[in-house]
Each structure stands twice: as structure tokens, then as C-alpha cells.
PDB file of C-alpha atoms in Angstrom:
ATOM      1  CA  MET Z   1      19.036  32.957 -23.964  1.00  0.00           C
ATOM      2  CA  SER Z   2      15.443  34.245 -24.840  1.00  0.00           C
ATOM      3  CA  ARG Z   3      12.601  34.364 -22.170  1.00  0.00           C
ATOM      4  CA  SER Z   4      11.192  31.643 -23.993  1.00  0.00           C
ATOM      5  CA  ASN Z   5      13.930  29.194 -23.606  1.00  0.00           C
ATOM      6  CA  ALA Z   6      14.652  30.133 -19.968  1.00  0.00           C
ATOM      7  CA  LEU Z   7      11.072  29.324 -19.110  1.00  0.00           C
ATOM      8  CA  GLU Z   8      11.365  26.130 -20.796  1.00  0.00           C
ATOM      9  CA  THR Z   9      14.528  25.019 -19.256  1.00  0.00           C
ATOM     10  CA  LEU Z  10      12.924  25.917 -15.729  1.00  0.00           C
ATOM     11  CA  THR Z  11      10.017  23.927 -16.719  1.00  0.00           C
ATOM     12  CA  ASP Z  12      12.354  21.000 -17.624  1.00  0.00           C
ATOM     13  CA  LEU Z  13      14.122  21.649 -14.413  1.00  0.00           C
ATOM     14  CA  ALA Z  14      10.788  21.391 -12.430  1.00  0.00           C
ATOM     15  CA  ARG Z  15       9.790  18.224 -14.267  1.00  0.00           C
ATOM     16  CA  GLU Z  16      13.165  16.613 -13.114  1.00  0.00           C
ATOM     17  CA  ALA Z  17      12.990  17.862  -9.613  1.00  0.00           C
ATOM     18  CA  ARG Z  18       9.330  16.519  -9.334  1.00  0.00           C
ATOM     19  CA  ASP Z  19      10.080  13.288 -10.859  1.00  0.00           C
ATOM     20  CA  LYS Z  20      12.903  12.828  -8.567  1.00  0.00           C
ATOM     21  CA  ALA Z  21      10.888  13.511  -5.651  1.00  0.00           C
ATOM     22  CA  GLY Z  22       8.264  11.216  -6.682  1.00  0.00           C
ATOM     23  CA  GLN Z  23      10.747   8.370  -6.837  1.00  0.00           C
ATOM     24  CA  LEU Z  24      11.639   9.223  -3.272  1.00  0.00           C
ATOM     25  CA  LEU Z  25       8.225   9.139  -2.336  1.00  0.00           C
ATOM     26  CA  ALA Z  26       7.834   5.812  -3.968  1.00  0.00           C
ATOM     27  CA  SER Z  27      10.727   4.422  -2.216  1.00  0.00           C
ATOM     28  CA  GLU Z  28       9.690   6.016   1.111  1.00  0.00           C
ATOM     29  CA  ARG Z  29       6.278   4.265   0.859  1.00  0.00           C
ATOM     30  CA  LYS Z  30       7.869   0.920  -0.244  1.00  0.00           C
ATOM     31  CA  ASN Z  31      10.005   0.958   2.952  1.00  0.00           C
ATOM     32  CA  GLU Z  32       6.812   1.930   5.082  1.00  0.00           C
ATOM     33  CA  ARG Z  33       5.307  -1.249   3.775  1.00  0.00           C
ATOM     34  CA  GLN Z  34       8.046  -3.291   4.262  1.00  0.00           C
ATOM     35  CA  ILE Z  35       8.277  -2.144   8.277  1.00  0.00           C
ATOM     36  CA  LEU Z  36       4.642  -2.605   8.483  1.00  0.00           C
ATOM     37  CA  ALA Z  37       4.804  -6.120   7.132  1.00  0.00           C
ATOM     38  CA  HIS Z  38       7.640  -6.939   9.362  1.00  0.00           C
ATOM     39  CA  GLN Z  39       5.548  -5.291  12.524  1.00  0.00           C
ATOM     40  CA  ASP Z  40       2.481  -7.676  11.524  1.00  0.00           C
ATOM     41  CA  MET Z  41       4.780 -10.630  11.283  1.00  0.00           C
ATOM     42  CA  LEU Z  42       6.024  -9.780  14.672  1.00  0.00           C
ATOM     43  CA  MET Z  43       2.635  -9.261  15.979  1.00  0.00           C
ATOM     44  CA  ASN Z  44       1.375 -12.794  14.501  1.00  0.00           C
ATOM     45  CA  TYR Z  45       4.572 -14.710  15.824  1.00  0.00           C
ATOM     46  CA  ARG Z  46       3.885 -13.129  19.381  1.00  0.00           C
ATOM     47  CA  GLN Z  47       0.172 -14.166  19.083  1.00  0.00           C
ATOM     48  CA  GLU Z  48       1.223 -17.975  18.101  1.00  0.00           C
ATOM     49  CA  TYR Z  49       3.861 -17.944  20.977  1.00  0.00           C
ATOM     50  CA  ALA Z  50       1.159 -16.745  23.593  1.00  0.00           C
ATOM     51  CA  VAL Z  51      -1.447 -19.171  22.395  1.00  0.00           C
ATOM     52  CA  GLN Z  52       1.275 -21.970  22.588  1.00  0.00           C
ATOM     53  CA  LEU Z  53       2.249 -20.928  26.007  1.00  0.00           C
ATOM     54  CA  GLN Z  54      -1.315 -20.742  27.035  1.00  0.00           C
ATOM     55  CA  GLN Z  55      -1.742 -24.196  26.092  1.00  0.00           C
ATOM     56  CA  LEU Z  56       1.465 -25.543  27.582  1.00  0.00           C
ATOM     57  CA  MET Z  57       0.381 -23.852  30.855  1.00  0.00           C
ATOM     58  CA  MET Z  58      -2.961 -25.645  30.839  1.00  0.00           C
ATOM     59  CA  ASP Z  59      -1.404 -28.840  30.024  1.00  0.00           C
ATOM     60  CA  GLY Z  60       1.499 -28.291  32.752  1.00  0.00           C
ATOM     61  CA  ILE Z  61       4.636 -26.673  31.994  1.00  0.00           C
ATOM     62  CA  ASP Z  62       8.262 -26.789  34.147  1.00  0.00           C
ATOM     63  CA  PRO Z  63       9.415 -23.481  35.536  1.00  0.00           C
ATOM     64  CA  VAL Z  64      12.132 -23.324  33.261  1.00  0.00           C
ATOM     65  CA  THR Z  65      10.308 -23.688  29.862  1.00  0.00           C
ATOM     66  CA  LEU Z  66       7.849 -20.900  31.545  1.00  0.00           C
ATOM     67  CA  HIS Z  67      10.554 -18.657  31.980  1.00  0.00           C
ATOM     68  CA  ASN Z  68      12.222 -19.195  28.544  1.00  0.00           C
ATOM     69  CA  TYR Z  69       8.785 -18.377  26.953  1.00  0.00           C
ATOM     70  CA  ARG Z  70       8.135 -15.067  28.844  1.00  0.00           C
ATOM     71  CA  GLN Z  71      11.528 -14.054  27.960  1.00  0.00           C
ATOM     72  CA  PHE Z  72      10.728 -14.733  24.508  1.00  0.00           C
ATOM     73  CA  LEU Z  73       7.386 -12.950  24.427  1.00  0.00           C
ATOM     74  CA  MET Z  74       9.184 -10.060  26.146  1.00  0.00           C
ATOM     75  CA  SER Z  75      11.808  -9.906  23.579  1.00  0.00           C
ATOM     76  CA  LEU Z  76       9.206  -9.942  20.807  1.00  0.00           C
ATOM     77  CA  ASP Z  77       7.261  -7.154  22.591  1.00  0.00           C
ATOM     78  CA  ASP Z  78      10.532  -5.234  22.475  1.00  0.00           C
ATOM     79  CA  SER Z  79      11.018  -5.948  18.729  1.00  0.00           C
ATOM     80  CA  ILE Z  80       7.383  -5.049  18.107  1.00  0.00           C
ATOM     81  CA  GLN Z  81       7.860  -1.700  20.025  1.00  0.00           C
ATOM     82  CA  LYS Z  82      10.736  -0.785  17.889  1.00  0.00           C
ATOM     83  CA  ALA Z  83       9.224  -1.825  14.557  1.00  0.00           C
ATOM     84  CA  SER Z  84       6.169   0.658  15.768  1.00  0.00           C
ATOM     85  CA  GLN Z  85       8.657   3.414  16.376  1.00  0.00           C
ATOM     86  CA  ALA Z  86      10.591   2.645  13.181  1.00  0.00           C
ATOM     87  CA  LEU Z  87       7.172   2.909  11.555  1.00  0.00           C
ATOM     88  CA  GLN Z  88       6.138   6.198  13.064  1.00  0.00           C
ATOM     89  CA  GLN Z  89       9.564   7.649  11.802  1.00  0.00           C
ATOM     90  CA  GLN Z  90       9.162   5.858   8.262  1.00  0.00           C
ATOM     91  CA  SER Z  91       5.599   7.495   8.342  1.00  0.00           C
ATOM     92  CA  LYS Z  92       7.168  11.248   9.171  1.00  0.00           C
ATOM     93  CA  ARG Z  93       9.731  10.545   6.052  1.00  0.00           C
ATOM     94  CA  VAL Z  94       6.812   9.536   3.733  1.00  0.00           C
ATOM     95  CA  ASP Z  95       4.799  12.956   4.815  1.00  0.00           C
ATOM     96  CA  LEU Z  96       7.723  15.033   4.514  1.00  0.00           C
ATOM     97  CA  SER Z  97       8.609  13.268   1.128  1.00  0.00           C
ATOM     98  CA  LYS Z  98       4.868  13.656  -0.126  1.00  0.00           C
ATOM     99  CA  GLN Z  99       5.049  17.420   0.842  1.00  0.00           C
ATOM    100  CA  HIS Z 100       8.338  17.913  -1.285  1.00  0.00           C
ATOM    101  CA  TRP Z 101       6.699  16.113  -4.169  1.00  0.00           C
ATOM    102  CA  GLN Z 102       3.413  18.523  -3.823  1.00  0.00           C
ATOM    103  CA  THR Z 103       5.808  21.596  -3.495  1.00  0.00           C
ATOM    104  CA  GLU Z 104       7.399  20.284  -6.773  1.00  0.00           C
ATOM    105  CA  GLN Z 105       4.549  19.558  -8.546  1.00  0.00           C
ATOM    106  CA  ARG Z 106       3.244  23.167  -7.630  1.00  0.00           C
ATOM    107  CA  LYS Z 107       6.176  24.873  -9.414  1.00  0.00           C
ATOM    108  CA  LEU Z 108       6.052  22.728 -12.425  1.00  0.00           C
ATOM    109  CA  THR Z 109       2.339  23.568 -12.778  1.00  0.00           C
ATOM    110  CA  SER Z 110       3.450  27.278 -12.108  1.00  0.00           C
ATOM    111  CA  TYR Z 111       6.088  27.139 -14.900  1.00  0.00           C
ATOM    112  CA  SER Z 112       3.750  25.071 -17.064  1.00  0.00           C
ATOM    113  CA  THR Z 113       0.960  27.656 -16.779  1.00  0.00           C
ATOM    114  CA  LEU Z 114       3.479  30.618 -17.447  1.00  0.00           C
ATOM    115  CA  ASN Z 115       4.635  28.760 -20.507  1.00  0.00           C
ATOM    116  CA  GLU Z 116       1.162  28.263 -21.698  1.00  0.00           C
ATOM    117  CA  ARG Z 117       0.205  31.999 -21.175  1.00  0.00           C
ATOM    118  CA  ARG Z 118       3.548  32.931 -23.046  1.00  0.00           C
ATOM    119  CA  ALA Z 119       2.551  30.393 -26.043  1.00  0.00           C
ATOM    120  CA  GLN Z 120      -1.032  31.855 -25.907  1.00  0.00           C
ATOM    121  CA  GLN Z 121       0.390  35.419 -26.122  1.00  0.00           C
ATOM    122  CA  GLU Z 122       2.617  34.396 -29.346  1.00  0.00           C
ATOM    123  CA  ARG Z 123      -0.475  32.752 -30.904  1.00  0.00           C
ATOM    124  CA  THR Z 124      -2.448  36.023 -30.289  1.00  0.00           C
ATOM    125  CA  LEU Z 125       0.084  38.525 -31.398  1.00  0.00           C
ATOM    126  CA  VAL Z 126       0.473  35.952 -34.799  1.00  0.00           C
ATOM    127  CA  ALA Z 127      -3.041  35.953 -35.498  1.00  0.00           C
ATOM    128  CA  ARG Z 128      -3.365  40.007 -34.985  1.00  0.00           C
ATOM    129  CA  LYS Z 129      -0.586  40.239 -37.529  1.00  0.00           C
ATOM    130  CA  GLU Z 130      -2.102  37.665 -40.027  1.00  0.00           C
ATOM    131  CA  GLN Z 131      -5.599  39.732 -39.582  1.00  0.00           C
ATOM    132  CA  ARG Z 132      -3.416  42.917 -40.221  1.00  0.00           C
ATOM    133  CA  GLN Z 133      -2.277  41.342 -43.139  1.00  0.00           C
ATOM    134  CA  ASN Z 134      -5.539  40.261 -44.488  1.00  0.00           C
ATOM    135  CA  ASP Z 135      -6.939  43.765 -43.789  1.00  0.00           C
ATOM    136  CA  GLU Z 136      -4.326  45.266 -45.794  1.00  0.00           C
ATOM    137  CA  PHE Z 137      -4.536  42.762 -48.606  1.00  0.00           C
ATOM    138  CA  THR Z 138      -8.448  43.285 -48.654  1.00  0.00           C
ATOM    139  CA  THR Z 139      -7.895  47.229 -48.567  1.00  0.00           C
ATOM    140  CA  ASN Z 140      -5.530  47.148 -51.272  1.00  0.00           C
ATOM    141  CA  GLN Z 141      -7.758  45.001 -53.210  1.00  0.00           C
ATOM    142  CA  VAL Z 142     -10.780  47.262 -52.671  1.00  0.00           C
ATOM    143  CA  ALA Z 143      -8.515  50.259 -53.664  1.00  0.00           C
ATOM    144  CA  ARG Z 144      -7.313  48.394 -56.931  1.00  0.00           C
ATOM    145  CA  LYS Z 145     -10.874  47.757 -57.892  1.00  0.00           C
ATOM    146  CA  SER Z 146     -11.980  51.237 -57.139  1.00  0.00           C
ATOM    147  CA  SER Z 147      -8.928  52.755 -59.091  1.00  0.00           C
ATOM    148  CA  LEU Z 148      -9.789  50.309 -62.121  1.00  0.00           C
ATOM    149  CA  HIS Z 149     -13.538  51.150 -61.855  1.00  0.00           C
ATOM    150  CA  LEU Z 150     -12.654  54.980 -62.131  1.00  0.00           C
ATOM    151  CA  VAL Z 151     -10.227  54.506 -64.861  1.00  0.00           C
ATOM    152  CA  GLY Z 152     -12.905  52.415 -67.002  1.00  0.00           C
ATOM    153  CA  SER Z 153     -15.339  54.919 -65.919  1.00  0.00           C
ATOM    154  CA  ASP Z 154     -13.115  57.976 -67.312  1.00  0.00           C
ATOM    155  CA  GLU Z 155     -12.708  56.262 -70.506  1.00  0.00           C
ATOM    156  CA  ASN Z 156     -16.365  56.366 -71.264  1.00  0.00           C
TER     157      ASN Z 156
END
């Protein structure tokens, strides 16, 4: 395998790894948004129940209903706390996925840079070869003209 093909293969593999890391990051961010939405829903639900309880307490509430409301609010608080912990854990996964994607992007950038440098070197070599060929052609033309000019002046 030539150096060029190996570098192109590495570049392709790095691009695939970067794309997979990007898909994972997108998935982790989606999960984070879902957990956040769930937490927000629980907090809103808790707020509504707290307002209902407050209204019932102002209107008068029996002890059993008061106990049930408080138990339900405590279970909502527990659910909110669990959602908050899940959100923190998911945020850490998002950060790790982001770091992984950035690492893969840096690899791809490095290989792409090396590939571009190699291509530039090849273009430079081709340009030099063409320049040498043009120089030789010009030198040969000048030499032929000179020899023809000399042959023509010898005949006179």
C-alpha cells in the first residue's frame, strides 16, 4: 500500500470515527433534553399540587386528605431529586461524548492536513518537472536556432 493510499485510508477511518462520535453526542444531548423536560414537568406538576394544597388548606381540609397531599408532594420531591441526579449524570455523558468527538475531529484534521501537505508536495514536484521540461525544450530550441543560424552563415 502506498503512503498516499495509507494516509487516505487513515483519513477515511478518522472521518468515520468522528461521524460516529458525532452521532453519539447528538444522542446523548437528546437524552439530556428529555431528562430536563421530564424534570421540568415534575417541577410544574409539584407546583400545581402545592398551590392546590394551599387553597384546600385555606378552605379547610380533612387530615387524611392533607396527609395524602403531603405524601404525594414528598414523592414528587423524590422524583425531582432523582431526575436531577439523572440530569447530572447525563450532562457528564454529554461532556465525555463532546470531548470524544473533539478528539476524533482533531485526528481527522491532522490526517487531512497531512494529506493536503502530501498533495501540495506532489503538485510542487509536478510543477518542477514541467518547468524542467519547458526549460529543456526552450534550451533545445535556442540551440537548434543557433546551429541553423551558424549553418546558414557558413554557407555565405
